[in-house]
């Protein structure tokens, strides 16, 4: 158990900089998820923390100790790899005992630790098997067992569930969460799956092309995305974006159709009477009576998913496409005008050029 | 990807496809081997006009022959040294090459070159380099006050044939070891580094065991190489001498048969050689192969 600090960490491969200065304070026992699309540098960041790659500039500290130049072995960390990286020629027991033997523990201590971990992970029956005799989920567990027995300061996961089928993924996700609650080891978990991220994380680092787009709790990231990238990346279906004109007092916006929406808070004055990008999540549109309506949607296709219904359509007259998500199964005809209303706190406004959040 | 399976309904086609391989095996392996078997129980008269059936006389003559017994010992040590040395040198070079994968193209090409050289040419090459009167290396050794003459000293002659045989085989082993090393997922090495293993320990506990299928294959190939293919090296460098110090079995088969014109004895020797290699291969497959699959 330990805290960790990442300070302005940059990484270049040759001339190409892939991480452009990431900073984050990780608290003792925290579960941090690094979320981002493929190729944004998540694994690279994790490998820097593990010591598998050398950082180009910046500082990484584990428990107040700068580890920049320490070998992976000396950082007291454990890592679960995407392909599990189990030693194929060793039994499950020996896979888990490998790191302990190197640390010269007594046979008895090793046996105790391995059996305890095996019990937690329900691997006790499988200790004499070789990795090739295990299913994907079992291999995954062995990979975690190998980390648990070491009782490291820091747990690192690199997309550990991405090779499992959907059902197993849900199950293992819960198991990882449960494990973290009982062991309370500081963990850093890389994934591109936002559901995994939202359910596991105490805090999220949303990464975009080598930058940390936002660092915050899952709810913060969902409710107040720091920029257009984060807003569009979190949530499914993705947030709707369209251009609109900011009113002079900065407290409302006007769409090109002539209709308007109210904003919450103090108002955004710096972009008064300029064009901004507006974002509204599909689930935040409320269908209402005509007299309360702020905007109208012309319906196009309707997808009924059972638990909810997706309505695709356009703003009243101009062509911006929109998607709505409504609870339950609902029926709409094509080419209908739906009157709608959006709560002010659910209207996100972004700078049209930089994409930074304005309200 | 779905495996594609082409189905031919023609019953004759499979046999036709097999025919060339079967023909080659019959002409180049089965026929000569049966000829040896046949010859090994015959004794030719001094003029080569007739032969008599002598049961196992040829074999008993061979085994009472002091020189042949020396040859057995020489072959054993020779094969062991060639196999061990060429494999360990190749492994060392492959490990080094694997580290510098992207800059090591020239290095790799240079290491692979010797394999393109015929054994006989390799033999001649080292023969000239070490030639006691004209060779550069023997000249250098002499200037360091080391008396090199592999035509005279048994140890030096033996060393030289081992060295030349190893030199050529290292390339072959290198390619396979390098391929084997590259097929080990880097994450395994990284996992063991995180587990705290030193580079040396990573090699012995992870890399080396995972290379064992490659190593096993190479042992089989190298033993066969040492027993048969090294003929050219011995023929070019020492001709079996001095005092039979480099008279390995395959060379003696040739020498007694084609130089000594003792067909029966030579055939009997080749039957024994064949038996030894078959036996070794069986042992390798039975006892080693079991251990290498994980
Ligand atoms: N060893 C390397 N050499 C060169 N480029 C690399 C190396 N590792 C990663 N990269 C590059 O760094 C970027 C980020 O990679 P990575 O961290 O693996 O992304 P992610 O895990 O988010 O999918 C990619 O553009 C990738 O091509
Ligand atoms: Mg990755």
XYZ file of C-alpha atoms and ligand atoms in Angstrom:
681
model
C 0.000 0.000 0.000
C 1.370 3.331 -0.971
C 0.668 6.635 -2.583
C 2.275 7.582 -5.860
C 2.990 10.811 -7.655
C 3.373 11.392 -11.346
C 4.844 14.799 -12.155
C 4.895 16.183 -15.666
C 5.945 12.862 -17.142
C 6.913 12.913 -20.804
C 7.932 10.056 -23.030
C 9.386 10.032 -26.518
C 10.202 7.090 -28.738
C 12.966 8.448 -30.948
C 11.720 11.821 -32.154
C 8.079 11.070 -31.513
C 6.689 12.313 -28.236
C 3.804 10.063 -27.186
C 3.192 11.436 -23.688
C 3.196 15.225 -23.414
C 3.401 15.830 -19.686
C 1.058 13.885 -17.414
C 0.641 14.750 -13.756
C -1.445 12.996 -11.145
C -1.391 12.415 -7.402
C -2.491 8.934 -6.502
C -3.633 8.430 -2.952
C -3.015 5.458 -0.718
C -5.409 2.629 -1.559
C -6.959 4.441 -4.471
C -8.169 2.670 -7.617
C -7.142 4.789 -10.583
C -8.349 3.939 -14.077
C -6.549 5.261 -17.134
C -9.132 5.429 -19.897
C -8.629 6.389 -23.508
C -8.883 5.210 -27.072
C -6.347 2.813 -28.551
C -2.929 4.341 -29.159
C -3.332 7.325 -26.827
C -0.433 6.227 -24.618
C -2.145 4.409 -21.744
C 0.106 1.366 -21.805
C 3.142 3.566 -22.198
C 2.233 5.491 -19.041
C 1.711 2.247 -17.143
C 5.010 0.840 -18.385
C 6.776 3.996 -17.242
C 5.347 3.519 -13.778
C 6.389 -0.144 -13.849
C 9.884 0.764 -14.972
C 9.659 -1.252 -18.174
C 10.381 1.928 -20.146
C 12.586 4.843 -19.164
C 10.861 8.192 -18.782
C 12.131 11.017 -20.987
C 11.467 13.763 -18.445
C 9.463 14.298 -15.296
C 9.312 12.400 -12.012
C 7.552 9.324 -10.744
C 7.450 8.747 -7.004
C 6.165 5.743 -5.123
C 5.721 6.422 -1.428
C 7.689 9.686 -1.667
C 10.671 7.890 -3.201
C 11.717 8.911 -6.707
C 11.812 5.710 -8.755
C 12.840 7.174 -12.135
C 16.046 5.178 -12.284
C 15.002 2.086 -10.351
C 14.708 -1.302 -12.025
C 11.174 -2.780 -12.107
C 12.259 -5.316 -9.486
C 13.178 -2.577 -7.037
C 9.920 -0.644 -7.308
C 7.866 -3.183 -5.371
C 5.058 -3.268 -7.903
C 3.133 -6.075 -9.572
C 1.564 -6.050 -13.000
C -1.164 -7.995 -14.782
C -0.458 -8.046 -18.505
C -3.026 -7.981 -21.261
C -1.937 -11.440 -22.447
C -1.447 -12.544 -18.796
C 2.229 -13.403 -19.441
C 2.017 -16.613 -17.416
C 5.148 -18.741 -17.553
C 3.932 -21.558 -19.812
C 6.404 -24.159 -18.553
C 5.509 -23.747 -14.887
C 2.531 -24.981 -12.928
C 0.061 -22.531 -11.487
C 1.728 -22.941 -8.117
C 5.165 -22.179 -9.506
C 3.859 -19.254 -11.487
C 2.646 -17.707 -8.278
C 5.680 -18.766 -6.254
C 8.242 -17.502 -8.783
C 8.566 -13.984 -7.400
C 8.573 -15.241 -3.818
C 11.376 -17.715 -4.474
C 13.448 -14.926 -5.953
C 12.850 -12.937 -2.807
C 14.234 -15.900 -0.873
C 11.190 -16.561 1.277
C 11.018 -19.779 3.220
C 9.222 -22.726 1.611
C 6.596 -22.582 4.299
C 5.905 -18.881 3.842
C 5.664 -19.368 0.077
C 3.219 -22.223 0.464
C 1.065 -20.226 2.859
C 0.905 -17.208 0.627
C 0.178 -19.143 -2.547
C -2.533 -21.214 -0.914
C -4.130 -18.147 0.592
C -4.187 -16.345 -2.745
C -5.428 -19.478 -4.480
C -8.284 -19.662 -2.029
C -9.306 -16.058 -2.578
C -9.226 -16.572 -6.335
C -10.747 -20.070 -6.292
C -7.659 -21.615 -7.824
C -6.925 -24.195 -5.119
C -7.927 -27.121 -7.334
C -5.768 -25.948 -10.203
C -2.401 -25.428 -8.542
C -0.756 -28.350 -10.327
C -1.957 -27.465 -13.802
C 0.040 -25.785 -16.508
C -1.319 -22.550 -17.994
C -2.303 -24.231 -21.257
C -4.715 -26.435 -19.320
C -6.655 -23.429 -18.041
C -9.514 -21.420 -19.488
C -9.134 -17.714 -20.224
C -10.819 -16.675 -17.002
C -8.664 -19.026 -14.936
C -5.479 -17.733 -16.542
C -6.624 -14.255 -15.726
C -7.023 -15.269 -12.111
C -3.579 -16.852 -11.983
C -2.117 -13.638 -13.353
C -3.789 -11.778 -10.512
C -2.734 -14.397 -7.999
C 0.868 -13.940 -9.047
C 0.502 -10.275 -8.132
C -1.403 -10.754 -4.897
C 1.102 -13.131 -3.304
C 3.801 -10.522 -3.645
C 1.818 -8.013 -1.539
C 3.217 -5.138 -3.583
C 2.897 -1.428 -2.950
C 1.285 -0.865 -6.307
C -0.883 -2.994 -8.563
C -0.759 -2.294 -12.286
C -3.285 -3.694 -14.762
C -2.966 -3.349 -18.531
C -6.348 -4.098 -20.102
C -6.602 -7.336 -18.129
C -10.117 -8.201 -19.274
C -9.905 -7.408 -22.955
C -9.254 -11.029 -23.957
C -12.295 -12.413 -22.152
C -15.812 -12.826 -23.501
C -18.446 -10.316 -22.501
C -20.062 -12.327 -19.723
C -16.789 -13.265 -18.072
C -15.666 -9.673 -18.348
C -18.580 -8.495 -16.232
C -17.898 -11.198 -13.663
C -14.156 -10.514 -13.458
C -14.814 -6.790 -13.237
C -16.822 -7.347 -10.089
C -14.191 -9.699 -8.759
C -11.429 -7.154 -9.267
C -13.520 -4.565 -7.472
C -14.165 -6.964 -4.598
C -10.505 -7.890 -4.414
C -9.526 -4.262 -4.235
C -11.995 -3.632 -1.460
C -10.582 -6.448 0.638
C -6.864 -5.930 -0.069
C -6.968 -2.174 -0.487
C -3.787 -2.060 -2.564
C -3.245 1.099 -4.575
C -4.104 0.165 -8.152
C -3.665 1.657 -11.589
C -5.835 0.078 -14.231
C -5.644 0.719 -17.962
C -8.651 0.149 -20.184
C -10.373 1.470 -23.275
C -13.736 0.221 -22.042
C -15.717 3.013 -20.433
C -18.063 0.725 -18.548
C -15.091 -0.922 -16.853
C -13.671 2.499 -16.143
C -16.858 3.938 -14.680
C -17.562 0.931 -12.464
C -14.048 0.294 -11.152
C -12.538 3.715 -10.744
C -12.257 5.827 -7.647
C -10.798 8.342 -10.057
C -10.349 8.352 -13.789
C -7.593 9.712 -15.970
C -9.151 10.230 -19.385
C -6.349 10.318 -21.933
C -6.336 11.758 -25.413
C -3.322 11.591 -27.730
C -0.763 11.668 -24.947
C -2.507 14.318 -22.827
C -4.546 13.820 -19.691
C -7.873 15.272 -20.846
C -9.387 15.148 -17.378
C -8.691 13.619 -13.995
C -11.645 13.140 -11.690
C -14.208 10.781 -10.219
C -16.417 8.942 -12.723
C -19.355 11.199 -11.818
C -17.333 14.396 -12.235
C -16.158 13.210 -15.597
C -19.695 12.344 -16.628
C -21.393 15.428 -15.270
C -18.752 18.035 -15.973
C -16.486 16.826 -18.764
C -13.506 19.174 -19.009
C -13.461 19.285 -22.781
C -15.200 18.124 -25.885
C -13.030 15.002 -26.225
C -13.861 13.743 -22.729
C -17.506 14.643 -23.215
C -17.684 12.662 -26.432
C -15.655 9.709 -25.172
C -17.644 9.054 -22.007
C -21.233 7.968 -22.447
C -22.996 5.666 -24.848
C -24.468 6.605 -27.229
C -22.057 9.524 -27.422
C -23.018 13.071 -26.523
C -24.704 15.168 -29.227
C -22.665 18.167 -30.380
C -23.897 21.113 -32.406
C -23.034 24.762 -32.940
C -25.042 27.538 -31.341
C -24.864 31.267 -30.645
C -24.149 32.444 -27.096
C -26.509 35.127 -25.836
C -25.136 38.516 -24.707
C -25.560 37.747 -20.986
C -23.954 34.323 -21.418
C -26.893 32.608 -19.758
C -28.577 31.065 -22.764
C -27.768 29.840 -26.221
C -29.619 30.215 -29.498
C -29.698 27.475 -32.116
C -29.705 28.232 -35.811
C -33.334 27.103 -35.860
C -34.135 30.108 -33.693
C -34.931 28.073 -30.605
C -32.966 28.498 -27.398
C -31.756 26.692 -24.275
C -31.034 27.982 -20.775
C -27.647 27.473 -19.113
C -27.063 26.950 -15.403
C -24.736 28.993 -13.214
C -23.199 32.421 -13.628
C -23.280 32.500 -17.382
C -20.402 32.481 -19.837
C -19.506 36.035 -20.695
C -16.164 35.675 -22.477
C -17.805 34.191 -25.560
C -20.923 36.357 -25.498
C -22.553 36.605 -28.911
C -20.013 34.197 -30.392
C -20.471 30.697 -31.791
C -19.882 27.870 -29.304
C -20.162 24.096 -29.398
C -23.028 22.745 -27.335
C -23.134 19.200 -25.993
C -26.169 17.357 -24.666
C -26.245 13.696 -23.707
C -28.883 11.530 -25.421
C -30.381 10.613 -22.041
C -30.874 14.234 -20.975
C -33.600 15.206 -23.407
C -37.041 15.201 -21.814
C -40.137 14.981 -23.964
C -42.722 17.468 -22.687
C -45.927 19.331 -23.535
C -45.884 21.802 -26.358
C -46.241 24.791 -24.029
C -43.099 23.885 -22.042
C -41.007 22.974 -25.100
C -37.669 24.695 -25.656
C -36.681 22.837 -28.802
C -38.199 20.415 -31.279
C -36.905 17.226 -32.830
C -38.002 15.928 -36.207
C -37.958 12.146 -35.794
C -36.226 9.850 -38.202
C -35.269 6.274 -37.233
C -36.274 4.696 -33.926
C -34.288 1.824 -32.373
C -36.033 -0.165 -29.645
C -33.463 -1.887 -27.455
C -35.846 -3.193 -24.812
C -34.565 -1.393 -21.751
C -34.553 1.854 -23.671
C -35.356 3.390 -27.023
C -33.015 5.413 -29.197
C -34.638 8.091 -31.309
C -32.590 9.540 -34.159
C -33.686 12.793 -35.731
C -32.923 16.401 -36.647
C -33.446 19.804 -35.112
C -36.732 21.311 -36.163
C -35.605 22.965 -39.369
C -31.866 22.990 -39.758
C -30.091 19.717 -40.306
C -28.046 18.961 -37.140
C -28.503 15.281 -36.314
C -29.446 14.263 -32.771
C -29.871 11.060 -30.835
C -32.198 10.704 -27.843
C -32.334 7.930 -25.333
C -35.669 7.329 -23.658
C -36.533 4.782 -20.997
C -38.501 1.674 -21.906
C -40.069 0.904 -25.237
C -41.673 3.863 -26.925
C -43.282 4.293 -30.303
C -42.820 7.255 -32.607
C -43.750 7.792 -36.198
C -41.225 9.016 -38.639
C -41.172 12.717 -39.455
C -42.995 13.779 -36.280
C -42.120 16.977 -34.413
C -41.330 16.154 -30.776
C -41.403 18.998 -28.237
C -38.467 18.700 -25.803
C -36.911 20.275 -22.785
C -33.371 20.035 -21.294
C -32.427 20.873 -17.708
C -29.942 23.791 -17.633
C -27.270 21.768 -15.774
C -27.306 19.203 -18.570
C -26.338 21.692 -21.266
C -22.560 21.658 -21.770
C -20.878 24.494 -23.611
C -17.418 24.192 -25.177
C -15.075 26.609 -26.874
C -15.539 26.048 -30.578
C -11.795 26.134 -31.325
C -10.026 24.586 -28.326
C -12.885 22.348 -27.208
C -12.407 23.420 -23.566
C -15.415 23.554 -21.317
C -16.901 27.038 -20.832
C -19.701 26.630 -18.273
C -9.477 -17.219 -39.891
C -11.378 -20.236 -40.978
C -9.131 -23.075 -42.079
C -9.530 -23.832 -45.733
C -9.714 -27.431 -46.730
C -9.531 -28.439 -50.334
C -11.056 -31.796 -51.092
C -9.944 -33.927 -54.015
C -12.042 -36.923 -54.744
C -9.461 -38.538 -56.977
C -8.131 -41.721 -55.333
C -4.906 -41.790 -57.354
C -3.862 -38.202 -56.743
C -2.505 -38.671 -53.204
C -0.200 -41.454 -54.400
C 0.992 -39.347 -57.290
C 1.761 -36.471 -54.942
C 3.703 -38.802 -52.665
C 5.529 -40.555 -55.494
C 8.474 -38.140 -55.948
C 9.331 -38.230 -52.233
C 8.997 -41.993 -52.101
C 11.176 -42.337 -55.201
C 13.886 -40.141 -53.722
C 13.818 -42.046 -50.453
C 14.022 -45.374 -52.261
C 16.867 -44.398 -54.570
C 18.987 -42.385 -52.168
C 18.300 -43.998 -48.802
C 16.720 -47.405 -48.874
C 18.697 -48.790 -51.786
C 22.180 -47.706 -50.587
C 21.337 -48.720 -47.039
C 20.293 -52.189 -48.131
C 23.423 -52.395 -50.298
C 25.544 -51.683 -47.222
C 23.671 -54.257 -45.228
C 24.235 -56.758 -47.980
C 27.907 -55.890 -48.487
C 28.595 -55.988 -44.782
C 28.202 -59.765 -44.707
C 30.322 -60.405 -47.805
C 34.066 -60.673 -48.256
C 35.636 -59.686 -51.560
C 38.603 -61.524 -52.962
C 41.772 -59.420 -53.496
C 41.006 -58.817 -57.154
C 37.375 -57.869 -56.650
C 36.211 -60.631 -58.931
C 34.128 -62.634 -56.508
C 32.739 -62.390 -53.026
C 31.913 -64.914 -50.375
C 29.266 -64.873 -47.731
C 31.042 -64.676 -44.364
C 28.269 -64.135 -41.839
C 29.432 -61.550 -39.258
C 33.156 -61.958 -39.800
C 33.502 -58.357 -40.945
C 31.960 -57.132 -37.740
C 34.122 -59.234 -35.481
C 37.211 -58.126 -37.377
C 36.251 -54.502 -36.893
C 35.683 -54.795 -33.201
C 38.987 -56.440 -32.589
C 40.696 -53.699 -34.556
C 42.519 -51.300 -32.240
C 42.208 -48.428 -34.720
C 38.482 -48.872 -35.060
C 38.015 -48.773 -31.317
C 40.021 -45.583 -31.183
C 37.778 -44.221 -33.915
C 34.676 -44.947 -31.827
C 36.098 -42.937 -28.930
C 37.227 -40.129 -31.202
C 33.783 -39.946 -32.796
C 32.048 -39.810 -29.430
C 34.195 -36.969 -28.134
C 34.135 -35.219 -31.487
C 30.318 -35.297 -31.765
C 29.849 -34.216 -28.201
C 32.223 -31.289 -28.582
C 30.849 -30.177 -31.948
C 27.241 -30.334 -30.752
C 27.896 -28.630 -27.440
C 30.210 -25.957 -28.768
C 28.241 -25.053 -31.863
C 25.005 -24.865 -29.901
C 26.334 -22.832 -27.010
C 28.228 -20.395 -29.213
C 25.166 -20.011 -31.417
C 22.928 -19.442 -28.399
C 25.252 -16.785 -27.039
C 25.357 -14.988 -30.380
C 21.587 -15.264 -30.787
C 20.960 -13.768 -27.351
C 23.249 -10.867 -28.222
C 21.613 -10.404 -31.619
C 18.149 -10.539 -30.104
C 18.935 -7.554 -27.907
C 19.957 -5.282 -30.736
C 17.335 -6.520 -33.103
C 16.879 -3.368 -35.089
C 20.500 -2.382 -35.513
C 21.862 -5.867 -35.893
C 21.146 -6.606 -39.552
C 24.779 -6.620 -40.644
C 25.758 -8.687 -37.652
C 23.064 -11.251 -38.392
C 24.001 -11.503 -42.063
C 27.635 -12.050 -41.182
C 26.783 -14.787 -38.745
C 24.575 -16.559 -41.249
C 27.162 -16.521 -44.052
C 29.282 -19.521 -43.037
C 26.282 -21.756 -43.545
C 26.329 -20.937 -47.237
C 29.853 -22.365 -47.405
C 30.118 -26.059 -48.316
C 31.712 -28.196 -45.608
C 34.573 -29.083 -47.907
C 35.244 -25.419 -48.675
C 35.063 -24.614 -44.978
C 37.619 -27.323 -44.377
C 39.937 -25.991 -47.070
C 39.543 -22.463 -45.731
C 40.705 -23.420 -42.248
C 43.315 -25.739 -43.699
C 44.970 -22.779 -45.376
C 44.579 -20.431 -42.436
C 46.228 -22.944 -40.135
C 48.668 -24.391 -42.637
C 51.926 -24.869 -40.680
C 54.056 -23.343 -43.436
C 51.774 -20.886 -45.238
C 48.867 -20.148 -42.900
C 48.310 -16.717 -41.375
C 47.065 -18.041 -38.086
C 49.827 -20.574 -37.627
C 52.275 -17.792 -38.519
C 50.774 -15.615 -35.796
C 50.910 -18.493 -33.338
C 54.528 -19.098 -34.189
C 55.359 -15.441 -33.622
C 53.892 -15.910 -30.162
C 56.216 -18.856 -29.721
C 53.470 -21.422 -30.061
C 54.474 -24.323 -32.227
C 51.506 -25.058 -34.475
C 51.594 -28.108 -36.668
C 48.356 -30.008 -36.913
C 50.007 -32.470 -39.248
C 52.150 -33.551 -36.329
C 50.307 -33.015 -33.096
C 47.158 -35.041 -32.457
C 45.593 -32.536 -30.084
C 45.996 -29.656 -32.495
C 44.586 -31.663 -35.384
C 41.598 -32.681 -33.320
C 41.028 -29.133 -32.156
C 41.162 -27.858 -35.713
C 38.557 -30.266 -37.137
C 36.268 -29.556 -34.197
C 36.791 -25.842 -34.661
C 36.080 -25.870 -38.399
C 33.005 -28.074 -37.963
C 31.665 -25.830 -35.215
C 32.370 -22.686 -37.205
C 30.135 -23.791 -40.007
C 27.317 -25.167 -37.884
C 27.045 -22.127 -35.619
C 25.241 -20.231 -38.373
C 22.560 -22.838 -38.695
C 21.991 -23.063 -34.959
C 22.046 -19.302 -34.694
C 19.124 -18.876 -37.078
C 16.997 -21.321 -35.138
C 17.919 -19.926 -31.750
C 17.228 -16.390 -32.908
C 13.836 -17.423 -34.259
C 13.159 -19.256 -30.996
C 14.120 -16.225 -28.932
C 11.924 -13.974 -30.994
C 8.929 -16.196 -30.498
C 9.125 -15.748 -26.722
C 6.654 -12.987 -25.837
C 8.554 -9.996 -24.379
C 5.879 -9.712 -21.705
C 7.132 -12.971 -20.138
C 10.563 -11.492 -19.683
C 9.024 -8.289 -18.386
C 6.842 -10.200 -15.952
C 9.879 -11.985 -14.608
C 11.768 -8.698 -14.354
C 8.898 -7.287 -12.307
C 8.939 -10.475 -10.225
C 12.476 -9.494 -9.348
C 14.603 -11.845 -11.465
C 18.078 -10.688 -12.489
C 18.883 -10.813 -16.224
C 20.867 -13.986 -15.655
C 18.052 -15.612 -13.741
C 15.495 -14.506 -16.322
C 17.541 -16.323 -18.907
C 17.872 -19.576 -16.977
C 14.379 -19.780 -15.572
C 12.330 -18.376 -18.445
C 14.170 -18.045 -21.735
C 16.183 -21.239 -21.654
C 13.279 -23.543 -20.751
C 11.103 -21.921 -23.382
C 13.820 -22.522 -25.956
C 13.924 -26.222 -25.138
C 11.885 -27.378 -28.171
C 14.344 -25.503 -30.378
C 17.287 -26.899 -28.468
C 15.950 -30.411 -28.755
C 15.497 -30.109 -32.489
C 19.002 -28.696 -32.799
C 20.540 -31.489 -30.736
C 19.111 -34.048 -33.124
C 20.250 -32.093 -36.168
C 23.697 -31.348 -34.749
C 24.422 -34.917 -33.743
C 23.565 -36.055 -37.254
C 25.733 -33.252 -38.622
C 28.659 -34.225 -36.423
C 28.347 -37.872 -37.394
C 27.974 -37.411 -41.155
C 28.410 -33.936 -42.594
C 31.772 -33.292 -41.002
C 33.343 -35.726 -43.435
C 34.353 -32.873 -45.734
C 36.098 -30.993 -42.954
C 38.167 -33.987 -41.908
C 38.968 -34.924 -45.487
C 40.177 -31.430 -46.347
C 42.116 -30.656 -43.187
C 43.681 -33.822 -41.773
C 42.645 -36.828 -43.799
C 42.022 -38.638 -40.529
C 45.542 -38.179 -39.176
C 47.874 -37.764 -37.504
C 47.926 -41.256 -36.063
C 44.120 -41.570 -36.563
C 43.545 -38.705 -34.133
C 40.747 -37.295 -36.296
C 39.639 -40.557 -37.824
C 35.928 -40.250 -37.099
C 33.625 -43.103 -38.096
C 32.213 -41.576 -41.245
C 35.677 -40.741 -42.512
C 36.946 -44.211 -41.743
C 34.050 -45.746 -43.671
C 35.098 -43.767 -46.709
C 38.802 -44.313 -46.215
C 38.693 -48.071 -45.669
C 36.208 -48.515 -48.478
C 37.489 -46.275 -51.206
C 41.159 -45.985 -50.310
C 41.659 -49.339 -48.613
C 39.207 -51.106 -50.943
C 37.928 -53.194 -48.060
C 34.282 -53.109 -49.117
C 33.040 -55.634 -46.633
C 34.722 -53.984 -43.651
C 33.683 -50.546 -44.770
C 30.094 -51.650 -45.249
C 30.087 -53.225 -41.812
C 31.365 -49.949 -40.355
C 28.656 -47.994 -42.106
C 26.033 -50.381 -40.763
C 27.362 -49.773 -37.263
C 27.414 -46.032 -37.848
C 23.838 -46.168 -39.056
C 22.893 -48.207 -35.986
C 24.562 -45.761 -33.629
C 22.783 -42.746 -35.121
C 19.422 -44.498 -35.166
C 19.928 -45.457 -31.541
C 20.916 -41.937 -30.545
C 17.910 -40.474 -32.305
C 15.574 -42.916 -30.611
C 17.066 -42.064 -27.222
C 16.720 -38.374 -27.928
C 13.105 -38.689 -28.920
C 12.193 -40.990 -26.073
C 13.899 -39.269 -23.194
C 14.508 -35.681 -24.120
C 11.453 -34.867 -26.154
C 9.202 -35.698 -23.253
C 10.822 -33.048 -21.160
C 10.691 -30.212 -23.639
C 6.994 -29.827 -24.214
C 5.243 -27.517 -21.860
N 8.369 0.748 -28.117
C 7.775 1.701 -28.880
N 8.432 2.287 -29.890
C 7.857 3.234 -30.640
N 6.609 3.665 -30.478
C 5.879 3.132 -29.499
C 6.415 2.114 -28.644
N 5.466 1.759 -27.751
C 4.386 2.515 -28.048
N 4.628 3.343 -29.076
C 3.694 4.325 -29.640
O 3.181 5.104 -28.591
C 1.807 5.358 -28.777
C 1.036 4.932 -27.570
O 1.075 3.542 -27.463
P 0.390 2.755 -26.271
O 0.834 3.350 -24.991
O 0.655 1.313 -26.482
O -1.139 3.060 -26.514
P -2.418 2.434 -25.810
O -1.968 1.463 -24.774
O -3.149 3.606 -25.254
O -3.208 1.774 -26.889
C 1.395 4.646 -30.050
O 1.328 5.581 -31.081
C 2.496 3.654 -30.286
O 2.692 3.469 -31.653
Mg -2.257 -0.672 -24.662
